[in-house]
PDB file of N, CA and C in Angstrom:
ATOM      1  N   UNK A  16      63.508  62.455  42.110  1.00  0.00           N
ATOM      2  CA  UNK A  16      62.552  63.325  42.762  1.00  0.00           C
ATOM      3  C   UNK A  16      62.469  62.996  44.244  1.00  0.00           C
ATOM      4  N   UNK A  17      62.507  61.711  44.604  1.00  0.00           N
ATOM      5  CA  UNK A  17      62.435  61.299  46.004  1.00  0.00           C
ATOM      6  C   UNK A  17      63.612  61.849  46.790  1.00  0.00           C
ATOM      7  N   UNK A  18      64.814  61.829  46.201  1.00  0.00           N
ATOM      8  CA  UNK A  18      65.983  62.363  46.890  1.00  0.00           C
ATOM      9  C   UNK A  18      65.808  63.850  47.151  1.00  0.00           C
ATOM     10  N   UNK A  19      65.251  64.556  46.195  1.00  0.00           N
ATOM     11  CA  UNK A  19      65.039  65.989  46.325  1.00  0.00           C
ATOM     12  C   UNK A  19      64.090  66.297  47.486  1.00  0.00           C
ATOM     13  N   UNK A  20      63.002  65.542  47.572  1.00  0.00           N
ATOM     14  CA  UNK A  20      62.039  65.720  48.656  1.00  0.00           C
ATOM     15  C   UNK A  20      62.698  65.362  49.984  1.00  0.00           C
ATOM     16  N   UNK A  21      63.486  64.281  50.001  1.00  0.00           N
ATOM     17  CA  UNK A  21      64.183  63.871  51.222  1.00  0.00           C
ATOM     18  C   UNK A  21      65.184  64.916  51.674  1.00  0.00           C
ATOM     19  N   UNK A  22      65.911  65.484  50.724  1.00  0.00           N
ATOM     20  CA  UNK A  22      66.888  66.524  51.061  1.00  0.00           C
ATOM     21  C   UNK A  22      66.196  67.762  51.619  1.00  0.00           C
ATOM     22  N   UNK A  23      65.058  68.130  51.029  1.00  0.00           N
ATOM     23  CA  UNK A  23      64.307  69.283  51.516  1.00  0.00           C
ATOM     24  C   UNK A  23      63.798  69.023  52.923  1.00  0.00           C
ATOM     25  N   UNK A  24      63.288  67.833  53.174  1.00  0.00           N
ATOM     26  CA  UNK A  24      62.799  67.485  54.504  1.00  0.00           C
ATOM     27  C   UNK A  24      63.934  67.523  55.523  1.00  0.00           C
ATOM     28  N   UNK A  25      65.106  67.025  55.135  1.00  0.00           N
ATOM     29  CA  UNK A  25      66.261  67.045  56.030  1.00  0.00           C
ATOM     30  C   UNK A  25      66.695  68.478  56.312  1.00  0.00           C
ATOM     31  N   UNK A  26      66.736  69.324  55.302  1.00  0.00           N
ATOM     32  CA  UNK A  26      67.115  70.725  55.488  1.00  0.00           C
ATOM     33  C   UNK A  26      66.135  71.431  56.416  1.00  0.00           C
ATOM     34  N   UNK A  27      64.830  71.166  56.219  1.00  0.00           N
ATOM     35  CA  UNK A  27      63.821  71.778  57.090  1.00  0.00           C
ATOM     36  C   UNK A  27      63.963  71.285  58.518  1.00  0.00           C
ATOM     37  N   UNK A  28      64.263  70.008  58.702  1.00  0.00           N
ATOM     38  CA  UNK A  28      64.455  69.456  60.034  1.00  0.00           C
ATOM     39  C   UNK A  28      65.676  70.085  60.704  1.00  0.00           C
ATOM     40  N   UNK A  29      66.759  70.262  59.933  1.00  0.00           N
ATOM     41  CA  UNK A  29      67.960  70.908  60.475  1.00  0.00           C
ATOM     42  C   UNK A  29      67.647  72.332  60.931  1.00  0.00           C
ATOM     43  N   UNK A  30      66.898  73.084  60.139  1.00  0.00           N
ATOM     44  CA  UNK A  30      66.518  74.443  60.519  1.00  0.00           C
ATOM     45  C   UNK A  30      65.675  74.422  61.786  1.00  0.00           C
ATOM     46  N   UNK A  31      64.728  73.491  61.866  1.00  0.00           N
ATOM     47  CA  UNK A  31      63.890  73.377  63.051  1.00  0.00           C
ATOM     48  C   UNK A  31      64.713  73.019  64.274  1.00  0.00           C
ATOM     49  N   UNK A  32      65.692  72.130  64.118  1.00  0.00           N
ATOM     50  CA  UNK A  32      66.572  71.758  65.232  1.00  0.00           C
ATOM     51  C   UNK A  32      67.366  72.957  65.722  1.00  0.00           C
ATOM     52  N   UNK A  33      67.883  73.744  64.798  1.00  0.00           N
ATOM     53  CA  UNK A  33      68.663  74.937  65.157  1.00  0.00           C
ATOM     54  C   UNK A  33      67.783  75.935  65.901  1.00  0.00           C
ATOM     55  N   UNK A  34      66.588  76.182  65.387  1.00  0.00           N
ATOM     56  CA  UNK A  34      65.668  77.115  66.045  1.00  0.00           C
ATOM     57  C   UNK A  34      65.329  76.622  67.445  1.00  0.00           C
ATOM     58  N   UNK A  35      65.061  75.328  67.577  1.00  0.00           N
ATOM     59  CA  UNK A  35      64.723  74.760  68.888  1.00  0.00           C
ATOM     60  C   UNK A  35      65.884  74.920  69.866  1.00  0.00           C
ATOM     61  N   UNK A  36      67.132  74.682  69.402  1.00  0.00           N
ATOM     62  CA  UNK A  36      68.293  74.843  70.282  1.00  0.00           C
ATOM     63  C   UNK A  36      68.446  76.282  70.747  1.00  0.00           C
ATOM     64  N   UNK A  37      68.240  77.229  69.841  1.00  0.00           N
ATOM     65  CA  UNK A  37      68.360  78.643  70.222  1.00  0.00           C
ATOM     66  C   UNK A  37      67.274  79.008  71.219  1.00  0.00           C
ATOM     67  N   UNK A  38      66.046  78.564  70.972  1.00  0.00           N
ATOM     68  CA  UNK A  38      64.960  78.869  71.901  1.00  0.00           C
ATOM     69  C   UNK A  38      65.216  78.249  73.268  1.00  0.00           C
ATOM     70  N   UNK A  39      65.693  77.018  73.297  1.00  0.00           N
ATOM     71  CA  UNK A  39      65.998  76.355  74.568  1.00  0.00           C
ATOM     72  C   UNK A  39      67.115  77.101  75.290  1.00  0.00           C
ATOM     73  N   UNK A  40      68.109  77.548  74.549  1.00  0.00           N
ATOM     74  CA  UNK A  40      69.220  78.288  75.139  1.00  0.00           C
ATOM     75  C   UNK A  40      68.707  79.563  75.790  1.00  0.00           C
ATOM     76  N   UNK A  41      67.849  80.286  75.090  1.00  0.00           N
ATOM     77  CA  UNK A  41      67.295  81.516  75.644  1.00  0.00           C
ATOM     78  C   UNK A  41      66.446  81.229  76.879  1.00  0.00           C
ATOM     79  N   UNK A  42      65.617  80.175  76.840  1.00  0.00           N
ATOM     80  CA  UNK A  42      64.781  79.835  77.992  1.00  0.00           C
ATOM     81  C   UNK A  42      65.635  79.514  79.202  1.00  0.00           C
ATOM     82  N   UNK A  43      66.688  78.716  79.022  1.00  0.00           N
ATOM     83  CA  UNK A  43      67.547  78.346  80.140  1.00  0.00           C
ATOM     84  C   UNK A  43      68.210  79.579  80.721  1.00  0.00           C
ATOM     85  N   UNK A  44      68.657  80.473  79.857  1.00  0.00           N
ATOM     86  CA  UNK A  44      69.352  81.670  80.320  1.00  0.00           C
ATOM     87  C   UNK A  44      68.398  82.564  81.108  1.00  0.00           C
ATOM     88  N   UNK A  45      67.165  82.694  80.646  1.00  0.00           N
ATOM     89  CA  UNK A  45      66.195  83.538  81.333  1.00  0.00           C
ATOM     90  C   UNK A  45      65.775  82.911  82.652  1.00  0.00           C
ATOM     91  N   UNK A  46      65.576  81.591  82.675  1.00  0.00           N
ATOM     92  CA  UNK A  46      65.105  80.922  83.887  1.00  0.00           C
ATOM     93  C   UNK A  46      66.061  81.090  85.054  1.00  0.00           C
ATOM     94  N   UNK A  47      67.339  80.849  84.845  1.00  0.00           N
ATOM     95  CA  UNK A  47      68.271  80.906  85.970  1.00  0.00           C
ATOM     96  C   UNK A  47      69.095  82.187  85.981  1.00  0.00           C
ATOM     97  N   UNK A  48      68.881  83.045  84.981  1.00  0.00           N
ATOM     98  CA  UNK A  48      69.559  84.337  84.881  1.00  0.00           C
ATOM     99  C   UNK A  48      71.090  84.220  84.938  1.00  0.00           C
ATOM    100  N   UNK A  49      71.611  83.075  84.560  1.00  0.00           N
ATOM    101  CA  UNK A  49      73.057  82.896  84.491  1.00  0.00           C
ATOM    102  C   UNK A  49      73.391  82.153  83.220  1.00  0.00           C
ATOM    103  N   UNK A  50      74.655  82.033  82.940  1.00  0.00           N
ATOM    104  CA  UNK A  50      75.114  81.251  81.795  1.00  0.00           C
ATOM    105  C   UNK A  50      75.938  80.077  82.309  1.00  0.00           C
ATOM    106  N   UNK A  51      75.470  79.433  83.366  1.00  0.00           N
ATOM    107  CA  UNK A  51      76.222  78.370  84.026  1.00  0.00           C
ATOM    108  C   UNK A  51      76.533  77.213  83.080  1.00  0.00           C
ATOM    109  N   UNK A  52      75.680  76.950  82.106  1.00  0.00           N
ATOM    110  CA  UNK A  52      75.897  75.844  81.185  1.00  0.00           C
ATOM    111  C   UNK A  52      76.834  76.236  80.037  1.00  0.00           C
ATOM    112  N   UNK A  53      77.290  77.464  80.016  1.00  0.00           N
ATOM    113  CA  UNK A  53      78.275  77.917  79.042  1.00  0.00           C
ATOM    114  C   UNK A  53      79.558  78.256  79.776  1.00  0.00           C
ATOM    115  N   UNK A  54      80.671  78.079  79.114  1.00  0.00           N
ATOM    116  CA  UNK A  54      81.953  78.394  79.737  1.00  0.00           C
ATOM    117  C   UNK A  54      82.113  79.895  79.944  1.00  0.00           C
ATOM    118  N   UNK A  55      81.500  80.697  79.079  1.00  0.00           N
ATOM    119  CA  UNK A  55      81.642  82.145  79.186  1.00  0.00           C
ATOM    120  C   UNK A  55      80.480  82.822  78.478  1.00  0.00           C
ATOM    121  N   UNK A  56      80.379  84.119  78.689  1.00  0.00           N
ATOM    122  CA  UNK A  56      79.353  84.879  77.972  1.00  0.00           C
ATOM    123  C   UNK A  56      79.605  84.856  76.470  1.00  0.00           C
ATOM    124  N   UNK A  57      80.884  84.846  76.079  1.00  0.00           N
ATOM    125  CA  UNK A  57      81.185  84.825  74.646  1.00  0.00           C
ATOM    126  C   UNK A  57      80.742  83.503  74.022  1.00  0.00           C
ATOM    127  N   UNK A  58      80.843  82.403  74.765  1.00  0.00           N
ATOM    128  CA  UNK A  58      80.361  81.110  74.260  1.00  0.00           C
ATOM    129  C   UNK A  58      78.846  81.156  74.082  1.00  0.00           C
ATOM    130  N   UNK A  59      78.159  81.804  75.013  1.00  0.00           N
ATOM    131  CA  UNK A  59      76.707  81.955  74.908  1.00  0.00           C
ATOM    132  C   UNK A  59      76.370  82.792  73.681  1.00  0.00           C
ATOM    133  N   UNK A  60      77.091  83.875  73.485  1.00  0.00           N
ATOM    134  CA  UNK A  60      76.899  84.755  72.340  1.00  0.00           C
ATOM    135  C   UNK A  60      77.108  83.988  71.033  1.00  0.00           C
ATOM    136  N   UNK A  61      78.181  83.227  70.953  1.00  0.00           N
ATOM    137  CA  UNK A  61      78.479  82.450  69.751  1.00  0.00           C
ATOM    138  C   UNK A  61      77.386  81.439  69.466  1.00  0.00           C
ATOM    139  N   UNK A  62      76.852  80.808  70.505  1.00  0.00           N
ATOM    140  CA  UNK A  62      75.788  79.819  70.337  1.00  0.00           C
ATOM    141  C   UNK A  62      74.552  80.462  69.734  1.00  0.00           C
ATOM    142  N   UNK A  63      74.246  81.676  70.154  1.00  0.00           N
ATOM    143  CA  UNK A  63      73.054  82.348  69.647  1.00  0.00           C
ATOM    144  C   UNK A  63      73.169  82.725  68.173  1.00  0.00           C
ATOM    145  N   UNK A  64      74.363  83.088  67.723  1.00  0.00           N
ATOM    146  CA  UNK A  64      74.486  83.610  66.356  1.00  0.00           C
ATOM    147  C   UNK A  64      75.208  82.669  65.395  1.00  0.00           C
ATOM    148  N   UNK A  65      75.677  81.536  65.895  1.00  0.00           N
ATOM    149  CA  UNK A  65      76.479  80.630  65.067  1.00  0.00           C
ATOM    150  C   UNK A  65      75.820  80.228  63.756  1.00  0.00           C
ATOM    151  N   UNK A  66      74.598  79.761  63.806  1.00  0.00           N
ATOM    152  CA  UNK A  66      73.947  79.236  62.607  1.00  0.00           C
ATOM    153  C   UNK A  66      72.852  80.159  62.090  1.00  0.00           C
ATOM    154  N   UNK A  67      72.890  81.408  62.498  1.00  0.00           N
ATOM    155  CA  UNK A  67      71.841  82.349  62.109  1.00  0.00           C
ATOM    156  C   UNK A  67      71.987  82.784  60.654  1.00  0.00           C
ATOM    157  N   UNK A  68      70.857  83.009  60.018  1.00  0.00           N
ATOM    158  CA  UNK A  68      70.847  83.564  58.667  1.00  0.00           C
ATOM    159  C   UNK A  68      70.271  84.978  58.685  1.00  0.00           C
ATOM    160  N   UNK A  69      69.711  85.371  59.817  1.00  0.00           N
ATOM    161  CA  UNK A  69      69.210  86.724  60.043  1.00  0.00           C
ATOM    162  C   UNK A  69      69.168  86.925  61.552  1.00  0.00           C
ATOM    163  N   UNK A  70      69.144  88.185  61.979  1.00  0.00           N
ATOM    164  CA  UNK A  70      69.117  88.461  63.411  1.00  0.00           C
ATOM    165  C   UNK A  70      68.104  89.556  63.708  1.00  0.00           C
ATOM    166  N   UNK A  71      67.271  89.320  64.721  1.00  0.00           N
ATOM    167  CA  UNK A  71      66.295  90.283  65.194  1.00  0.00           C
ATOM    168  C   UNK A  71      66.665  90.646  66.623  1.00  0.00           C
ATOM    169  N   UNK A  72      66.789  91.925  66.895  1.00  0.00           N
ATOM    170  CA  UNK A  72      67.135  92.376  68.236  1.00  0.00           C
ATOM    171  C   UNK A  72      66.011  93.236  68.787  1.00  0.00           C
ATOM    172  N   UNK A  73      65.513  92.843  69.940  1.00  0.00           N
ATOM    173  CA  UNK A  73      64.514  93.619  70.654  1.00  0.00           C
ATOM    174  C   UNK A  73      65.233  94.487  71.676  1.00  0.00           C
ATOM    175  N   UNK A  74      64.605  95.569  72.145  1.00  0.00           N
ATOM    176  CA  UNK A  74      65.245  96.377  73.174  1.00  0.00           C
ATOM    177  C   UNK A  74      65.667  95.508  74.358  1.00  0.00           C
ATOM    178  N   UNK A  75      66.882  95.721  74.830  1.00  0.00           N
ATOM    179  CA  UNK A  75      67.391  94.902  75.914  1.00  0.00           C
ATOM    180  C   UNK A  75      68.486  95.610  76.676  1.00  0.00           C
ATOM    181  N   UNK A  76      69.200  94.821  77.461  1.00  0.00           N
ATOM    182  CA  UNK A  76      70.247  95.399  78.292  1.00  0.00           C
ATOM    183  C   UNK A  76      71.628  95.070  77.727  1.00  0.00           C
ATOM    184  N   UNK A  77      72.633  95.102  78.557  1.00  0.00           N
ATOM    185  CA  UNK A  77      74.020  94.926  78.105  1.00  0.00           C
ATOM    186  C   UNK A  77      74.250  93.610  77.349  1.00  0.00           C
ATOM    187  N   UNK A  78      73.745  92.455  77.811  1.00  0.00           N
ATOM    188  CA  UNK A  78      73.982  91.230  77.018  1.00  0.00           C
ATOM    189  C   UNK A  78      73.406  91.306  75.603  1.00  0.00           C
ATOM    190  N   UNK A  79      72.271  91.986  75.444  1.00  0.00           N
ATOM    191  CA  UNK A  79      71.688  92.157  74.110  1.00  0.00           C
ATOM    192  C   UNK A  79      72.629  92.974  73.229  1.00  0.00           C
ATOM    193  N   UNK A  80      73.141  94.067  73.788  1.00  0.00           N
ATOM    194  CA  UNK A  80      74.078  94.900  73.036  1.00  0.00           C
ATOM    195  C   UNK A  80      75.362  94.143  72.727  1.00  0.00           C
ATOM    196  N   UNK A  81      75.797  93.319  73.659  1.00  0.00           N
ATOM    197  CA  UNK A  81      77.001  92.507  73.458  1.00  0.00           C
ATOM    198  C   UNK A  81      76.843  91.594  72.243  1.00  0.00           C
ATOM    199  N   UNK A  82      75.713  90.902  72.154  1.00  0.00           N
ATOM    200  CA  UNK A  82      75.465  89.998  71.028  1.00  0.00           C
ATOM    201  C   UNK A  82      75.374  90.797  69.731  1.00  0.00           C
ATOM    202  N   UNK A  83      74.661  91.920  69.759  1.00  0.00           N
ATOM    203  CA  UNK A  83      74.518  92.754  68.561  1.00  0.00           C
ATOM    204  C   UNK A  83      75.876  93.226  68.057  1.00  0.00           C
ATOM    205  N   UNK A  84      76.683  93.816  68.934  1.00  0.00           N
ATOM    206  CA  UNK A  84      77.967  94.357  68.489  1.00  0.00           C
ATOM    207  C   UNK A  84      78.946  93.259  68.100  1.00  0.00           C
ATOM    208  N   UNK A  85      78.878  92.100  68.753  1.00  0.00           N
ATOM    209  CA  UNK A  85      79.731  90.975  68.353  1.00  0.00           C
ATOM    210  C   UNK A  85      79.375  90.528  66.935  1.00  0.00           C
ATOM    211  N   UNK A  86      78.080  90.420  66.666  1.00  0.00           N
ATOM    212  CA  UNK A  86      77.626  90.012  65.335  1.00  0.00           C
ATOM    213  C   UNK A  86      78.037  91.029  64.276  1.00  0.00           C
ATOM    214  N   UNK A  87      77.782  92.299  64.526  1.00  0.00           N
ATOM    215  CA  UNK A  87      78.112  93.341  63.548  1.00  0.00           C
ATOM    216  C   UNK A  87      79.625  93.393  63.321  1.00  0.00           C
ATOM    217  N   UNK A  88      80.399  93.223  64.379  1.00  0.00           N
ATOM    218  CA  UNK A  88      81.862  93.226  64.252  1.00  0.00           C
ATOM    219  C   UNK A  88      82.333  92.060  63.375  1.00  0.00           C
ATOM    220  N   UNK A  89      81.760  90.873  63.589  1.00  0.00           N
ATOM    221  CA  UNK A  89      82.150  89.719  62.782  1.00  0.00           C
ATOM    222  C   UNK A  89      81.771  89.906  61.316  1.00  0.00           C
ATOM    223  N   UNK A  90      80.633  90.524  61.068  1.00  0.00           N
ATOM    224  CA  UNK A  90      80.225  90.796  59.688  1.00  0.00           C
ATOM    225  C   UNK A  90      81.170  91.830  59.068  1.00  0.00           C
ATOM    226  N   UNK A  91      81.483  92.881  59.817  1.00  0.00           N
ATOM    227  CA  UNK A  91      82.338  93.954  59.310  1.00  0.00           C
ATOM    228  C   UNK A  91      83.752  93.459  59.006  1.00  0.00           C
ATOM    229  N   UNK A  92      84.271  92.551  59.834  1.00  0.00           N
ATOM    230  CA  UNK A  92      85.628  92.037  59.629  1.00  0.00           C
ATOM    231  C   UNK A  92      85.647  90.813  58.713  1.00  0.00           C
ATOM    232  N   UNK A  93      84.483  90.491  58.156  1.00  0.00           N
ATOM    233  CA  UNK A  93      84.326  89.393  57.200  1.00  0.00           C
ATOM    234  C   UNK A  93      84.617  88.013  57.805  1.00  0.00           C
ATOM    235  N   UNK A  94      84.471  87.896  59.119  1.00  0.00           N
ATOM    236  CA  UNK A  94      84.586  86.579  59.768  1.00  0.00           C
ATOM    237  C   UNK A  94      83.266  85.830  59.651  1.00  0.00           C
ATOM    238  N   UNK A  95      82.212  86.541  59.277  1.00  0.00           N
ATOM    239  CA  UNK A  95      80.881  85.964  59.119  1.00  0.00           C
ATOM    240  C   UNK A  95      80.260  86.564  57.869  1.00  0.00           C
ATOM    241  N   UNK A  96      79.498  85.759  57.175  1.00  0.00           N
ATOM    242  CA  UNK A  96      78.828  86.245  55.963  1.00  0.00           C
ATOM    243  C   UNK A  96      77.818  87.332  56.325  1.00  0.00           C
ATOM    244  N   UNK A  97      77.598  88.246  55.381  1.00  0.00           N
ATOM    245  CA  UNK A  97      76.587  89.287  55.605  1.00  0.00           C
ATOM    246  C   UNK A  97      75.227  88.649  55.807  1.00  0.00           C
ATOM    247  N   UNK A  98      74.432  89.271  56.660  1.00  0.00           N
ATOM    248  CA  UNK A  98      73.074  88.796  56.919  1.00  0.00           C
ATOM    249  C   UNK A  98      72.218  89.982  57.329  1.00  0.00           C
ATOM    250  N   UNK A  99      70.915  89.863  57.171  1.00  0.00           N
ATOM    251  CA  UNK A  99      70.039  90.949  57.619  1.00  0.00           C
ATOM    252  C   UNK A  99      70.058  91.045  59.146  1.00  0.00           C
ATOM    253  N   UNK A 100      70.145  92.266  59.659  1.00  0.00           N
ATOM    254  CA  UNK A 100      70.071  92.527  61.098  1.00  0.00           C
ATOM    255  C   UNK A 100      68.937  93.523  61.310  1.00  0.00           C
ATOM    256  N   UNK A 101      67.926  93.111  62.082  1.00  0.00           N
ATOM    257  CA  UNK A 101      66.749  93.937  62.313  1.00  0.00           C
ATOM    258  C   UNK A 101      66.743  94.416  63.757  1.00  0.00           C
ATOM    259  N   UNK A 102      66.580  95.714  63.934  1.00  0.00           N
ATOM    260  CA  UNK A 102      66.480  96.298  65.267  1.00  0.00           C
ATOM    261  C   UNK A 102      65.020  96.710  65.464  1.00  0.00           C
ATOM    262  N   UNK A 103      64.341  96.055  66.386  1.00  0.00           N
ATOM    263  CA  UNK A 103      62.921  96.289  66.621  1.00  0.00           C
ATOM    264  C   UNK A 103      62.764  97.337  67.722  1.00  0.00           C
ATOM    265  N   UNK A 104      62.003  98.382  67.448  1.00  0.00           N
ATOM    266  CA  UNK A 104      61.751  99.414  68.444  1.00  0.00           C
ATOM    267  C   UNK A 104      62.627 100.639  68.247  1.00  0.00           C
ATOM    268  N   UNK A 105      62.303 101.447  67.258  1.00  0.00           N
ATOM    269  CA  UNK A 105      63.108 102.625  66.906  1.00  0.00           C
ATOM    270  C   UNK A 105      63.419 103.531  68.094  1.00  0.00           C
ATOM    271  N   UNK A 106      62.458 103.831  68.999  1.00  0.00           N
ATOM    272  CA  UNK A 106      62.784 104.741  70.106  1.00  0.00           C
ATOM    273  C   UNK A 106      63.945 104.248  70.979  1.00  0.00           C
ATOM    274  N   UNK A 107      64.096 102.935  71.115  1.00  0.00           N
ATOM    275  CA  UNK A 107      65.206 102.390  71.903  1.00  0.00           C
ATOM    276  C   UNK A 107      66.522 102.460  71.143  1.00  0.00           C
ATOM    277  N   UNK A 108      66.514 102.053  69.875  1.00  0.00           N
ATOM    278  CA  UNK A 108      67.757 101.909  69.116  1.00  0.00           C
ATOM    279  C   UNK A 108      68.270 103.217  68.529  1.00  0.00           C
ATOM    280  N   UNK A 109      67.416 104.190  68.256  1.00  0.00           N
ATOM    281  CA  UNK A 109      67.834 105.415  67.578  1.00  0.00           C
ATOM    282  C   UNK A 109      68.961 106.158  68.304  1.00  0.00           C
ATOM    283  N   UNK A 110      68.874 106.362  69.635  1.00  0.00           N
ATOM    284  CA  UNK A 110      69.979 107.059  70.309  1.00  0.00           C
ATOM    285  C   UNK A 110      71.297 106.293  70.220  1.00  0.00           C
ATOM    286  N   UNK A 111      71.239 104.980  70.216  1.00  0.00           N
ATOM    287  CA  UNK A 111      72.453 104.171  70.094  1.00  0.00           C
ATOM    288  C   UNK A 111      73.054 104.334  68.702  1.00  0.00           C
ATOM    289  N   UNK A 112      72.201 104.275  67.684  1.00  0.00           N
ATOM    290  CA  UNK A 112      72.675 104.447  66.311  1.00  0.00           C
ATOM    291  C   UNK A 112      73.198 105.854  66.071  1.00  0.00           C
ATOM    292  N   UNK A 113      72.561 106.847  66.689  1.00  0.00           N
ATOM    293  CA  UNK A 113      73.022 108.234  66.552  1.00  0.00           C
ATOM    294  C   UNK A 113      74.418 108.405  67.165  1.00  0.00           C
ATOM    295  N   UNK A 114      74.723 107.619  68.174  1.00  0.00           N
ATOM    296  CA  UNK A 114      76.022 107.729  68.843  1.00  0.00           C
ATOM    297  C   UNK A 114      77.152 107.032  68.121  1.00  0.00           C
ATOM    298  N   UNK A 115      76.837 106.268  67.092  1.00  0.00           N
ATOM    299  CA  UNK A 115      77.889 105.544  66.367  1.00  0.00           C
ATOM    300  C   UNK A 115      78.582 106.398  65.354  1.00  0.00           C
TER     301      UNK A 115
END
């Protein structure tokens, strides 16, 4: 029983670490408006979605669309396991979805 509790605590800590890294990544990107700490935009994109089990997208600009389409493409080509993808804000996303 102790091992089970320890494993659960470790899994929860790993999830918290991943969430913290993603939040820190987003804060750094917003603060300096660059991806200087990443080799490329694609590396930044990969960092955001690498360990995700679900994705929420708020209305945004080209980098937001880049991450969304990269994720959907990887799911479609089976390079990544299926996961829930939520698009928040129907008035923003509907014209994009209508164009697909």
